[in-house]
mmCIF file of C-alpha atoms and ligand atoms in Angstrom:
data_model
loop_
_atom_site.group_PDB
_atom_site.id
_atom_site.type_symbol
_atom_site.label_atom_id
_atom_site.label_comp_id
_atom_site.label_asym_id
_atom_site.label_seq_id
_atom_site.Cartn_x
_atom_site.Cartn_y
_atom_site.Cartn_z
ATOM 1 C CA MET F 1 -1.514 28.438 75.111
ATOM 2 C CA ALA F 2 -0.126 27.291 71.770
ATOM 3 C CA ILE F 3 0.819 23.733 70.875
ATOM 4 C CA LEU F 4 4.236 24.113 69.317
ATOM 5 C CA SER F 5 4.472 20.805 67.396
ATOM 6 C CA GLY F 6 1.969 22.174 64.870
ATOM 7 C CA LEU F 7 3.745 25.467 64.196
ATOM 8 C CA SER F 8 5.943 26.342 61.247
ATOM 9 C CA VAL F 9 9.168 28.279 61.766
ATOM 10 C CA ASP F 10 7.275 31.459 60.801
ATOM 11 C CA ASN F 11 4.490 30.769 63.319
ATOM 12 C CA LEU F 12 7.088 30.056 66.002
ATOM 13 C CA THR F 13 8.819 33.334 65.221
ATOM 14 C CA GLU F 14 5.554 35.185 65.847
ATOM 15 C CA ILE F 15 5.006 33.408 69.137
ATOM 16 C CA LEU F 16 8.551 34.043 70.317
ATOM 17 C CA GLU F 17 8.263 37.772 69.916
ATOM 18 C CA GLY F 18 11.208 39.544 71.494
ATOM 19 C CA GLN F 19 13.579 36.589 71.100
ATOM 20 C CA PRO F 20 16.508 36.607 68.652
ATOM 21 C CA SER F 21 15.475 35.441 65.188
ATOM 22 C CA PHE F 22 17.392 32.129 65.278
ATOM 23 C CA ARG F 23 15.382 30.959 68.310
ATOM 24 C CA ALA F 24 12.367 29.760 66.320
ATOM 25 C CA ALA F 25 14.512 27.579 64.059
ATOM 26 C CA GLN F 26 16.299 26.210 67.128
ATOM 27 C CA ILE F 27 13.032 25.121 68.778
ATOM 28 C CA PHE F 28 11.665 23.794 65.476
ATOM 29 C CA LYS F 29 14.749 21.616 65.219
ATOM 30 C CA TRP F 30 14.405 20.331 68.776
ATOM 31 C CA ILE F 31 10.841 19.188 68.099
ATOM 32 C CA ALA F 32 12.015 17.410 64.943
ATOM 33 C CA ARG F 33 14.789 15.732 66.933
ATOM 34 C CA GLY F 34 12.168 14.270 69.269
ATOM 35 C CA ALA F 35 12.218 16.592 72.286
ATOM 36 C CA PHE F 36 9.201 15.706 74.408
ATOM 37 C CA SER F 37 9.542 18.555 76.866
ATOM 38 C CA PHE F 38 11.095 22.009 76.958
ATOM 39 C CA ASN F 39 13.601 20.613 79.437
ATOM 40 C CA ASP F 40 15.138 18.500 76.667
ATOM 41 C CA MET F 41 16.133 21.689 74.817
ATOM 42 C CA SER F 42 19.535 21.905 76.439
ATOM 43 C CA ASP F 43 20.858 24.881 74.506
ATOM 44 C CA LEU F 44 18.078 27.165 75.729
ATOM 45 C CA SER F 45 18.561 28.993 79.017
ATOM 46 C CA ARG F 46 16.748 27.594 82.046
ATOM 47 C CA GLU F 47 14.830 30.844 82.272
ATOM 48 C CA LEU F 48 13.555 30.596 78.684
ATOM 49 C CA ARG F 49 12.634 26.932 79.070
ATOM 50 C CA ASP F 50 10.577 27.752 82.177
ATOM 51 C CA GLU F 51 8.907 30.649 80.459
ATOM 52 C CA LEU F 52 8.007 28.524 77.416
ATOM 53 C CA ALA F 53 6.693 25.718 79.612
ATOM 54 C CA ALA F 54 4.507 28.150 81.534
ATOM 55 C CA ARG F 55 3.014 29.581 78.367
ATOM 56 C CA HIS F 56 2.902 26.740 75.833
ATOM 57 C CA ASN F 57 2.671 23.007 75.278
ATOM 58 C CA LEU F 58 4.964 21.010 73.004
ATOM 59 C CA TYR F 59 2.406 18.265 72.307
ATOM 60 C CA GLY F 60 -1.372 18.101 72.485
ATOM 61 C CA SER F 61 -1.778 14.334 72.244
ATOM 62 C CA SER F 62 -0.633 11.388 74.323
ATOM 63 C CA ILE F 63 -0.261 7.692 73.576
ATOM 64 C CA ALA F 64 -3.149 5.782 75.129
ATOM 65 C CA ASP F 65 -2.162 2.321 73.905
ATOM 66 C CA ARG F 66 0.415 0.535 71.800
ATOM 67 C CA LEU F 67 -0.393 -2.746 70.044
ATOM 68 C CA GLU F 68 2.118 -4.849 68.181
ATOM 69 C CA ASP F 69 1.404 -7.518 65.561
ATOM 70 C CA PRO F 70 3.837 -10.441 65.151
ATOM 71 C CA ASP F 71 4.509 -9.172 61.589
ATOM 72 C CA GLY F 72 6.101 -6.011 63.061
ATOM 73 C CA THR F 73 3.126 -3.672 62.568
ATOM 74 C CA ILE F 74 2.656 -1.298 65.492
ATOM 75 C CA LYS F 75 -0.624 0.496 66.095
ATOM 76 C CA LEU F 76 -0.650 3.527 68.365
ATOM 77 C CA LYS F 77 -3.860 4.815 69.844
ATOM 78 C CA MET F 78 -3.615 8.462 70.662
ATOM 79 C CA ARG F 79 -5.769 10.533 72.943
ATOM 80 C CA LEU F 80 -6.376 14.132 71.874
ATOM 81 C CA THR F 81 -6.935 17.138 74.136
ATOM 82 C CA ASP F 82 -10.742 16.869 73.859
ATOM 83 C CA GLY F 83 -10.714 13.131 74.597
ATOM 84 C CA ALA F 84 -11.154 12.026 70.970
ATOM 85 C CA MET F 85 -9.138 8.948 70.024
ATOM 86 C CA ILE F 86 -7.269 8.409 66.769
ATOM 87 C CA GLU F 87 -4.904 5.757 65.455
ATOM 88 C CA ALA F 88 -1.606 5.787 63.610
ATOM 89 C CA VAL F 89 0.188 2.716 62.311
ATOM 90 C CA LEU F 90 3.795 1.738 61.606
ATOM 91 C CA LEU F 91 4.094 -0.706 58.707
ATOM 92 C CA ILE F 92 7.210 -2.681 57.781
ATOM 93 C CA ASP F 93 7.355 -4.143 54.271
ATOM 94 C CA GLY F 94 9.263 -7.138 52.907
ATOM 95 C CA GLU F 95 12.429 -5.098 52.369
ATOM 96 C CA GLY F 96 12.319 -3.741 55.910
ATOM 97 C CA ARG F 97 11.190 -0.300 54.785
ATOM 98 C CA LYS F 98 9.226 1.524 57.461
ATOM 99 C CA THR F 99 6.145 3.546 56.624
ATOM 100 C CA ALA F 100 3.947 5.621 58.933
ATOM 101 C CA CYS F 101 0.238 5.475 58.147
ATOM 102 C CA ILE F 102 -1.435 8.553 59.556
ATOM 103 C CA SER F 103 -4.973 9.795 60.101
ATOM 104 C CA THR F 104 -6.453 13.163 59.151
ATOM 105 C CA GLN F 105 -9.838 13.030 60.897
ATOM 106 C CA ALA F 106 -11.435 11.404 63.951
ATOM 107 C CA GLY F 107 -13.975 9.188 62.216
ATOM 108 C CA CYS F 108 -14.900 9.939 58.615
ATOM 109 C CA PRO F 109 -17.880 11.622 56.958
ATOM 110 C CA ALA F 110 -17.568 9.661 53.679
ATOM 111 C CA GLY F 111 -19.409 6.601 54.993
ATOM 112 C CA CYS F 112 -17.961 3.845 52.768
ATOM 113 C CA ILE F 113 -19.935 0.745 53.643
ATOM 114 C CA PHE F 114 -16.879 -1.546 53.801
ATOM 115 C CA CYS F 115 -14.739 0.608 56.120
ATOM 116 C CA LYS F 116 -14.682 0.498 59.886
ATOM 117 C CA THR F 117 -13.754 4.172 60.203
ATOM 118 C CA GLY F 118 -16.682 5.104 57.969
ATOM 119 C CA SER F 119 -19.073 3.082 60.106
ATOM 120 C CA LEU F 120 -18.129 5.087 63.205
ATOM 121 C CA GLY F 121 -19.453 8.348 61.872
ATOM 122 C CA PHE F 122 -17.598 11.632 61.972
ATOM 123 C CA LEU F 123 -16.360 13.484 64.984
ATOM 124 C CA ARG F 124 -14.029 16.192 63.656
ATOM 125 C CA SER F 125 -11.060 17.033 61.471
ATOM 126 C CA LEU F 126 -7.604 16.965 63.032
ATOM 127 C CA GLU F 127 -5.478 20.015 63.635
ATOM 128 C CA ALA F 128 -2.013 20.318 62.121
ATOM 129 C CA HIS F 129 -0.275 19.462 65.387
ATOM 130 C CA GLU F 130 -2.366 16.280 65.759
ATOM 131 C CA ILE F 131 -1.193 15.157 62.321
ATOM 132 C CA VAL F 132 2.482 16.019 62.936
ATOM 133 C CA GLU F 133 2.388 14.328 66.343
ATOM 134 C CA GLN F 134 1.268 11.027 64.844
ATOM 135 C CA PHE F 135 4.450 11.022 62.806
ATOM 136 C CA LEU F 136 6.559 11.985 65.829
ATOM 137 C CA HIS F 137 4.994 9.321 68.060
ATOM 138 C CA ILE F 138 5.440 6.623 65.422
ATOM 139 C CA ARG F 139 9.024 7.698 64.881
ATOM 140 C CA SER F 140 9.762 7.374 68.577
ATOM 141 C CA ALA F 141 8.643 3.727 68.249
ATOM 142 C CA ALA F 142 10.727 3.225 65.064
ATOM 143 C CA PRO F 143 13.450 5.805 64.444
ATOM 144 C CA THR F 144 14.052 5.111 60.753
ATOM 145 C CA ILE F 145 10.805 5.874 58.957
ATOM 146 C CA SER F 146 11.310 6.509 55.262
ATOM 147 C CA ASN F 147 7.747 6.982 54.011
ATOM 148 C CA ILE F 148 4.342 8.311 54.982
ATOM 149 C CA VAL F 149 0.993 7.165 53.684
ATOM 150 C CA ILE F 150 -1.990 9.360 54.478
ATOM 151 C CA MET F 151 -4.311 6.393 54.597
ATOM 152 C CA GLY F 152 -5.424 6.203 58.202
ATOM 153 C CA MET F 153 -8.743 7.410 59.566
ATOM 154 C CA GLY F 154 -10.613 10.063 57.639
ATOM 155 C CA GLU F 155 -10.716 11.711 54.238
ATOM 156 C CA PRO F 156 -7.572 13.840 53.847
ATOM 157 C CA LEU F 157 -8.968 16.088 51.116
ATOM 158 C CA LEU F 158 -11.769 17.167 53.439
ATOM 159 C CA ASN F 159 -9.140 18.552 55.825
ATOM 160 C CA ARG F 160 -6.883 20.317 53.368
ATOM 161 C CA GLY F 161 -5.893 23.405 55.331
ATOM 162 C CA GLU F 162 -4.561 21.643 58.428
ATOM 163 C CA LEU F 163 -3.063 18.816 56.381
ATOM 164 C CA ARG F 164 -1.220 21.331 54.213
ATOM 165 C CA LYS F 165 0.211 22.986 57.327
ATOM 166 C CA ALA F 166 1.249 19.628 58.791
ATOM 167 C CA LEU F 167 2.937 18.513 55.564
ATOM 168 C CA GLY F 168 4.743 21.855 55.405
ATOM 169 C CA ILE F 169 6.235 21.087 58.822
ATOM 170 C CA ILE F 170 7.043 17.444 58.059
ATOM 171 C CA THR F 171 8.825 18.297 54.802
ATOM 172 C CA ASP F 172 10.676 21.404 56.051
ATOM 173 C CA GLU F 173 14.413 20.789 55.709
ATOM 174 C CA ARG F 174 15.130 22.800 58.828
ATOM 175 C CA GLY F 175 13.351 20.049 60.775
ATOM 176 C CA LEU F 176 12.059 16.603 59.810
ATOM 177 C CA GLY F 177 12.845 17.170 56.125
ATOM 178 C CA LEU F 178 10.961 14.193 54.689
ATOM 179 C CA SER F 179 10.910 14.221 50.893
ATOM 180 C CA LYS F 180 7.516 14.919 49.279
ATOM 181 C CA ARG F 181 8.153 12.005 46.940
ATOM 182 C CA ARG F 182 7.963 9.695 49.941
ATOM 183 C CA ILE F 183 4.499 10.850 50.943
ATOM 184 C CA THR F 184 1.356 9.338 49.403
ATOM 185 C CA LEU F 185 -2.123 10.690 49.963
ATOM 186 C CA SER F 186 -5.107 8.416 49.431
ATOM 187 C CA THR F 187 -8.489 9.985 48.745
ATOM 188 C CA SER F 188 -11.956 8.597 48.197
ATOM 189 C CA GLY F 189 -12.081 10.965 45.203
ATOM 190 C CA ILE F 190 -12.845 14.514 46.346
ATOM 191 C CA VAL F 191 -12.881 16.322 42.999
ATOM 192 C CA GLU F 192 -12.300 19.832 44.331
ATOM 193 C CA GLY F 193 -9.411 18.635 46.483
ATOM 194 C CA ILE F 194 -7.687 16.872 43.578
ATOM 195 C CA ARG F 195 -7.941 20.062 41.500
ATOM 196 C CA GLU F 196 -6.438 22.025 44.366
ATOM 197 C CA LEU F 197 -3.541 19.552 44.635
ATOM 198 C CA ALA F 198 -2.986 19.922 40.898
ATOM 199 C CA GLU F 199 -2.886 23.686 41.132
ATOM 200 C CA ILE F 200 -1.088 24.470 44.358
ATOM 201 C CA GLY F 201 0.355 21.172 45.571
ATOM 202 C CA PRO F 202 1.969 20.003 47.759
ATOM 203 C CA ASP F 203 3.674 17.815 45.209
ATOM 204 C CA ILE F 204 3.091 14.489 46.910
ATOM 205 C CA ARG F 205 1.996 11.180 45.398
ATOM 206 C CA LEU F 206 -1.690 10.596 44.808
ATOM 207 C CA ALA F 207 -3.739 7.440 45.208
ATOM 208 C CA VAL F 208 -7.484 7.318 44.566
ATOM 209 C CA SER F 209 -9.846 4.761 46.019
ATOM 210 C CA LEU F 210 -11.783 3.924 42.902
ATOM 211 C CA THR F 211 -13.029 0.513 44.090
ATOM 212 C CA THR F 212 -15.400 0.261 41.162
ATOM 213 C CA ALA F 213 -15.902 2.195 37.935
ATOM 214 C CA ASP F 214 -19.594 1.280 37.853
ATOM 215 C CA PRO F 215 -21.313 4.605 38.707
ATOM 216 C CA GLU F 216 -24.356 3.112 40.433
ATOM 217 C CA LEU F 217 -22.429 0.538 42.430
ATOM 218 C CA ARG F 218 -19.868 3.132 43.453
ATOM 219 C CA LYS F 219 -22.530 5.474 44.826
ATOM 220 C CA GLN F 220 -23.842 2.616 46.926
ATOM 221 C CA LEU F 221 -20.482 1.464 48.221
ATOM 222 C CA MET F 222 -19.017 4.949 48.648
ATOM 223 C CA PRO F 223 -21.782 7.492 49.325
ATOM 224 C CA ILE F 224 -19.310 10.377 48.892
ATOM 225 C CA GLY F 225 -19.300 9.389 45.211
ATOM 226 C CA ARG F 226 -22.780 10.919 44.837
ATOM 227 C CA SER F 227 -21.417 14.433 45.141
ATOM 228 C CA ASN F 228 -18.184 13.499 43.329
ATOM 229 C CA PRO F 229 -19.372 11.613 40.240
ATOM 230 C CA LEU F 230 -17.005 9.435 38.226
ATOM 231 C CA PRO F 231 -16.838 11.590 35.063
ATOM 232 C CA ASP F 232 -15.847 14.635 37.176
ATOM 233 C CA LEU F 233 -13.342 12.503 39.075
ATOM 234 C CA LYS F 234 -11.715 11.313 35.891
ATOM 235 C CA GLU F 235 -11.505 14.843 34.519
ATOM 236 C CA ALA F 236 -9.902 16.055 37.747
ATOM 237 C CA LEU F 237 -7.347 13.221 37.584
ATOM 238 C CA GLN F 238 -6.487 14.066 33.986
ATOM 239 C CA TYR F 239 -6.062 17.689 34.980
ATOM 240 C CA TYR F 240 -3.842 16.609 37.890
ATOM 241 C CA GLN F 241 -1.657 14.569 35.564
ATOM 242 C CA LYS F 242 -1.408 17.382 33.054
ATOM 243 C CA LYS F 243 -0.231 19.760 35.782
ATOM 244 C CA ARG F 244 1.930 17.404 37.824
ATOM 245 C CA GLY F 245 2.984 14.802 35.264
ATOM 246 C CA ARG F 246 2.871 12.084 37.855
ATOM 247 C CA ARG F 247 1.702 8.515 37.654
ATOM 248 C CA ILE F 248 -1.186 7.915 40.057
ATOM 249 C CA THR F 249 -2.482 4.821 41.797
ATOM 250 C CA LEU F 250 -6.051 3.558 41.575
ATOM 251 C CA GLU F 251 -6.879 1.562 44.696
ATOM 252 C CA MET F 252 -9.423 -1.201 44.451
ATOM 253 C CA VAL F 253 -10.776 -2.725 47.627
ATOM 254 C CA LEU F 254 -11.920 -6.140 46.451
ATOM 255 C CA LEU F 255 -15.214 -7.195 48.006
ATOM 256 C CA GLY F 256 -15.822 -10.863 47.267
ATOM 257 C CA GLY F 257 -18.580 -11.346 44.672
ATOM 258 C CA ILE F 258 -19.530 -7.620 44.612
ATOM 259 C CA ASN F 259 -16.921 -5.786 42.551
ATOM 260 C CA THR F 260 -14.959 -8.769 41.268
ATOM 261 C CA ARG F 261 -17.169 -9.457 38.224
ATOM 262 C CA ASP F 262 -16.143 -9.328 34.545
ATOM 263 C CA GLU F 263 -17.878 -5.987 34.074
ATOM 264 C CA ASP F 264 -15.872 -4.547 36.965
ATOM 265 C CA ILE F 265 -12.662 -5.461 35.167
ATOM 266 C CA GLU F 266 -13.945 -3.894 31.937
ATOM 267 C CA GLY F 267 -15.010 -0.783 33.847
ATOM 268 C CA ILE F 268 -11.551 -0.263 35.285
ATOM 269 C CA ILE F 269 -9.945 -0.683 31.883
ATOM 270 C CA ARG F 270 -12.265 1.991 30.482
ATOM 271 C CA PHE F 271 -11.693 4.361 33.401
ATOM 272 C CA ASN F 272 -7.949 3.900 33.029
ATOM 273 C CA ARG F 273 -7.909 5.069 29.398
ATOM 274 C CA GLY F 274 -6.411 8.515 29.135
ATOM 275 C CA LEU F 275 -4.789 8.187 32.557
ATOM 276 C CA ASP F 276 -1.315 7.083 33.567
ATOM 277 C CA ALA F 277 -2.204 4.865 36.512
ATOM 278 C CA ALA F 278 -1.196 1.675 38.257
ATOM 279 C CA VAL F 279 -3.898 -0.394 39.943
ATOM 280 C CA ASN F 280 -3.399 -1.464 43.546
ATOM 281 C CA LEU F 281 -5.567 -4.381 44.639
ATOM 282 C CA ILE F 282 -6.547 -4.410 48.304
ATOM 283 C CA PRO F 283 -8.380 -7.566 49.345
ATOM 284 C CA TRP F 284 -11.065 -6.455 51.798
ATOM 285 C CA ASN F 285 -9.996 -6.810 55.416
ATOM 286 C CA PRO F 286 -12.849 -8.192 57.486
ATOM 287 C CA VAL F 287 -14.761 -5.906 59.800
ATOM 288 C CA GLU F 288 -17.499 -7.545 61.788
ATOM 289 C CA GLY F 289 -21.124 -6.804 60.995
ATOM 290 C CA MET F 290 -20.639 -5.219 57.567
ATOM 291 C CA ALA F 291 -23.202 -6.015 54.880
ATOM 292 C CA PHE F 292 -24.297 -4.918 51.424
ATOM 293 C CA GLN F 293 -27.875 -5.367 50.203
ATOM 294 C CA GLY F 294 -28.626 -7.561 53.186
ATOM 295 C CA LYS F 295 -25.696 -9.914 52.648
ATOM 296 C CA ALA F 296 -22.607 -10.019 54.840
ATOM 297 C CA LEU F 297 -19.471 -8.780 53.093
ATOM 298 C CA ARG F 298 -16.867 -11.446 52.522
ATOM 299 C CA GLU F 299 -13.189 -11.462 51.666
ATOM 300 C CA PRO F 300 -12.410 -12.186 48.016
ATOM 301 C CA THR F 301 -11.175 -15.720 47.407
ATOM 302 C CA GLY F 302 -7.615 -16.335 46.241
ATOM 303 C CA ALA F 303 -9.042 -17.279 42.845
ATOM 304 C CA GLU F 304 -11.036 -14.035 42.562
ATOM 305 C CA ILE F 305 -7.973 -11.954 43.381
ATOM 306 C CA ALA F 306 -5.731 -13.889 40.992
ATOM 307 C CA ARG F 307 -8.200 -13.636 38.137
ATOM 308 C CA PHE F 308 -8.688 -9.922 38.651
ATOM 309 C CA ALA F 309 -4.947 -9.292 38.640
ATOM 310 C CA ARG F 310 -4.345 -11.562 35.670
ATOM 311 C CA GLU F 311 -7.029 -9.974 33.485
ATOM 312 C CA LEU F 312 -5.880 -6.421 34.200
ATOM 313 C CA LYS F 313 -2.269 -7.364 33.482
ATOM 314 C CA ARG F 314 -3.265 -9.100 30.276
ATOM 315 C CA ARG F 315 -4.851 -5.823 29.162
ATOM 316 C CA GLY F 316 -1.614 -3.961 29.772
ATOM 317 C CA ILE F 317 -2.325 -2.454 33.203
ATOM 318 C CA THR F 318 0.329 -2.393 35.932
ATOM 319 C CA VAL F 319 -1.082 -4.203 38.947
ATOM 320 C CA THR F 320 0.257 -4.319 42.481
ATOM 321 C CA ARG F 321 -1.239 -6.072 45.415
ATOM 322 C CA ARG F 322 -1.322 -4.657 48.917
ATOM 323 C CA TRP F 323 0.002 -7.010 51.548
ATOM 324 C CA ARG F 324 -2.067 -7.680 54.569
ATOM 325 C CA LYS F 325 -0.307 -6.275 57.550
ATOM 326 C CA GLY F 326 -1.308 -5.800 61.116
ATOM 327 C CA ARG F 327 -4.559 -7.718 61.052
ATOM 328 C CA SER F 328 -4.178 -9.114 64.562
ATOM 329 C CA VAL F 329 -4.124 -5.564 65.945
ATOM 330 C CA SER F 330 -6.848 -4.336 63.544
ATOM 331 C CA GLY F 331 -4.220 -2.109 62.008
ATOM 332 C CA ALA F 332 -4.808 -3.045 58.386
ATOM 333 C CA CYS F 333 -6.564 -0.836 55.807
ATOM 334 C CA GLY F 334 -10.124 -0.097 56.767
ATOM 335 C CA GLN F 335 -9.838 -1.575 60.245
ATOM 336 C CA LEU F 336 -8.947 1.585 62.134
ATOM 337 C CA GLY F 337 -11.215 2.938 64.804
ATOM 338 C CA GLU F 338 -11.760 1.071 68.036
ATOM 339 C CA LEU F 339 -14.250 1.425 70.813
ATOM 340 C CA PRO F 340 -12.884 4.605 72.386
ATOM 341 C CA LEU F 341 -14.023 6.745 69.452
ATOM 342 C CA SER F 342 -17.527 5.307 69.430
ATOM 343 C CA GLN F 343 -17.718 5.585 73.201
ATOM 344 C CA PHE F 344 -16.761 9.201 72.837
ATOM 345 C CA ASN F 345 -19.435 9.621 70.187
ATOM 346 C CA ARG F 346 -22.018 8.219 72.510
ATOM 347 C CA GLN F 347 -21.039 10.571 75.301
ATOM 348 C CA THR F 348 -21.410 13.581 73.065
ATOM 349 C CA HIS F 349 -24.791 12.641 71.618
HETATM 350 N N1 LIG U 401 -10.156 8.074 53.173
HETATM 351 C C1 LIG U 401 -9.095 7.777 52.288
HETATM 352 C C2 LIG U 401 -7.874 7.237 52.991
HETATM 353 C C3 LIG U 401 -8.091 6.276 54.116
HETATM 354 S S1 LIG U 401 -8.749 4.704 53.700
HETATM 355 C C4 LIG U 401 -9.565 6.803 51.203
HETATM 356 O O1 LIG U 401 -10.654 6.255 51.337
HETATM 357 O O2 LIG U 401 -8.841 6.651 50.230
HETATM 358 C C5 LIG U 401 -7.327 3.882 52.980
HETATM 359 C C6 LIG U 401 -7.681 2.746 52.020
HETATM 360 O O3 LIG U 401 -8.266 1.652 52.728
HETATM 361 C C7 LIG U 401 -8.676 3.149 50.942
HETATM 362 O O4 LIG U 401 -8.193 2.755 49.682
HETATM 363 C C8 LIG U 401 -9.916 2.361 51.323
HETATM 364 O O5 LIG U 401 -10.699 2.093 50.202
HETATM 365 C C9 LIG U 401 -9.338 1.128 51.964
HETATM 366 N N2 LIG U 401 -10.236 0.379 52.836
HETATM 367 C C10 LIG U 401 -11.257 0.842 53.581
HETATM 368 N N3 LIG U 401 -11.834 -0.176 54.267
HETATM 369 C C11 LIG U 401 -11.164 -1.299 53.942
HETATM 370 C C12 LIG U 401 -11.245 -2.671 54.359
HETATM 371 N N4 LIG U 401 -12.141 -3.078 55.263
HETATM 372 N N5 LIG U 401 -10.380 -3.558 53.822
HETATM 373 C C13 LIG U 401 -9.429 -3.151 52.935
HETATM 374 N N6 LIG U 401 -9.291 -1.888 52.542
HETATM 375 C C14 LIG U 401 -10.137 -0.958 53.030
HETATM 376 FE FE1 LIG U 402 -13.500 7.423 54.963
HETATM 377 FE FE2 LIG U 402 -11.624 6.271 53.418
HETATM 378 FE FE3 LIG U 402 -13.029 4.798 55.181
HETATM 379 FE FE4 LIG U 402 -14.219 5.765 52.997
HETATM 380 S S1 LIG U 402 -12.540 4.263 53.057
HETATM 381 S S2 LIG U 402 -15.057 5.812 55.091
HETATM 382 S S3 LIG U 402 -13.209 7.719 52.760
HETATM 383 S S4 LIG U 402 -11.607 6.441 55.661
#
């Protein structure tokens, strides 16, 4: 039994052995147009539709819940074939542009101490169809999505094979045809994965969650930084820029009083030298029960954020600030991962 939403035209051709060669492209197109069952594929014979339905599934996931914030953000909870739960989010910005925020893993192994997903632990990486289906489900809630950010649950560069397949499907002009320039991947800084992106693509936009350029503090806040040290990360980013010639984004989650000090500003300025990067400030979104060195994490104050932005700008760095969207549905950055995943974790332990 194959799940067709995660197959490229070539994979479909293999599965449809014995059918005329245009059939695979025809089915690929139907999935991109939003067909939810083989019955929707009205230009296939009844016989073929029945045969496909008996042998394959179109989707592997289903929508378990849909939450909507007054600001327009929609969070979809999706149930996967093994019962794991993941989340995908539709964001609408000030200009009305619609962006799908999608997940690449159920839980996350990186363990950042400020992130809800990280606190859940790691269940597994997603398969290509589970990544494509998030986009398709979100699009059925909002037909005109122009952008994708790979910033949901999980560390995308620890699931490169399936993500690559999924992006191949999403950007294929015979189907969904989304432009690579409209896709941004955010990573906690997996050095090997950044080098692979530099060498073989796909040629999407890159954002890196730097959060602090202080090596010791970063290892404490983002344990994955121990095996991906800052000097190696910077070298990989320089290599990426040499190969791809693209401006990157450095994301900074601002944790009140922790990484908002003068030396943090200086550290970022130093890290930024030799890179072509814009800095994106993300004020920490509260997650209950999170602490660092025995003290509860707190949101940065308006004054802390303003000072941080002002100082970086004064030193010639381009600074953007991420708007807080979807907080009432826990759909903002770092808030993804609700009870169902942890319940599932408990059942499997
Ligand atoms: N794993 C990838 C992508 C998903 S996280 C990464 O870490 O980059 C997407 C962004 O949300 C990252 O920049 C991360 O640092 C940030 N983030 C995590 N928890 C957050 C929180 N509680 N508040 C605000 N941003 C958070
Ligand atoms: Fe994983 Fe990103 Fe959360 Fe860190 S911030 S735990 S890398 S999802």
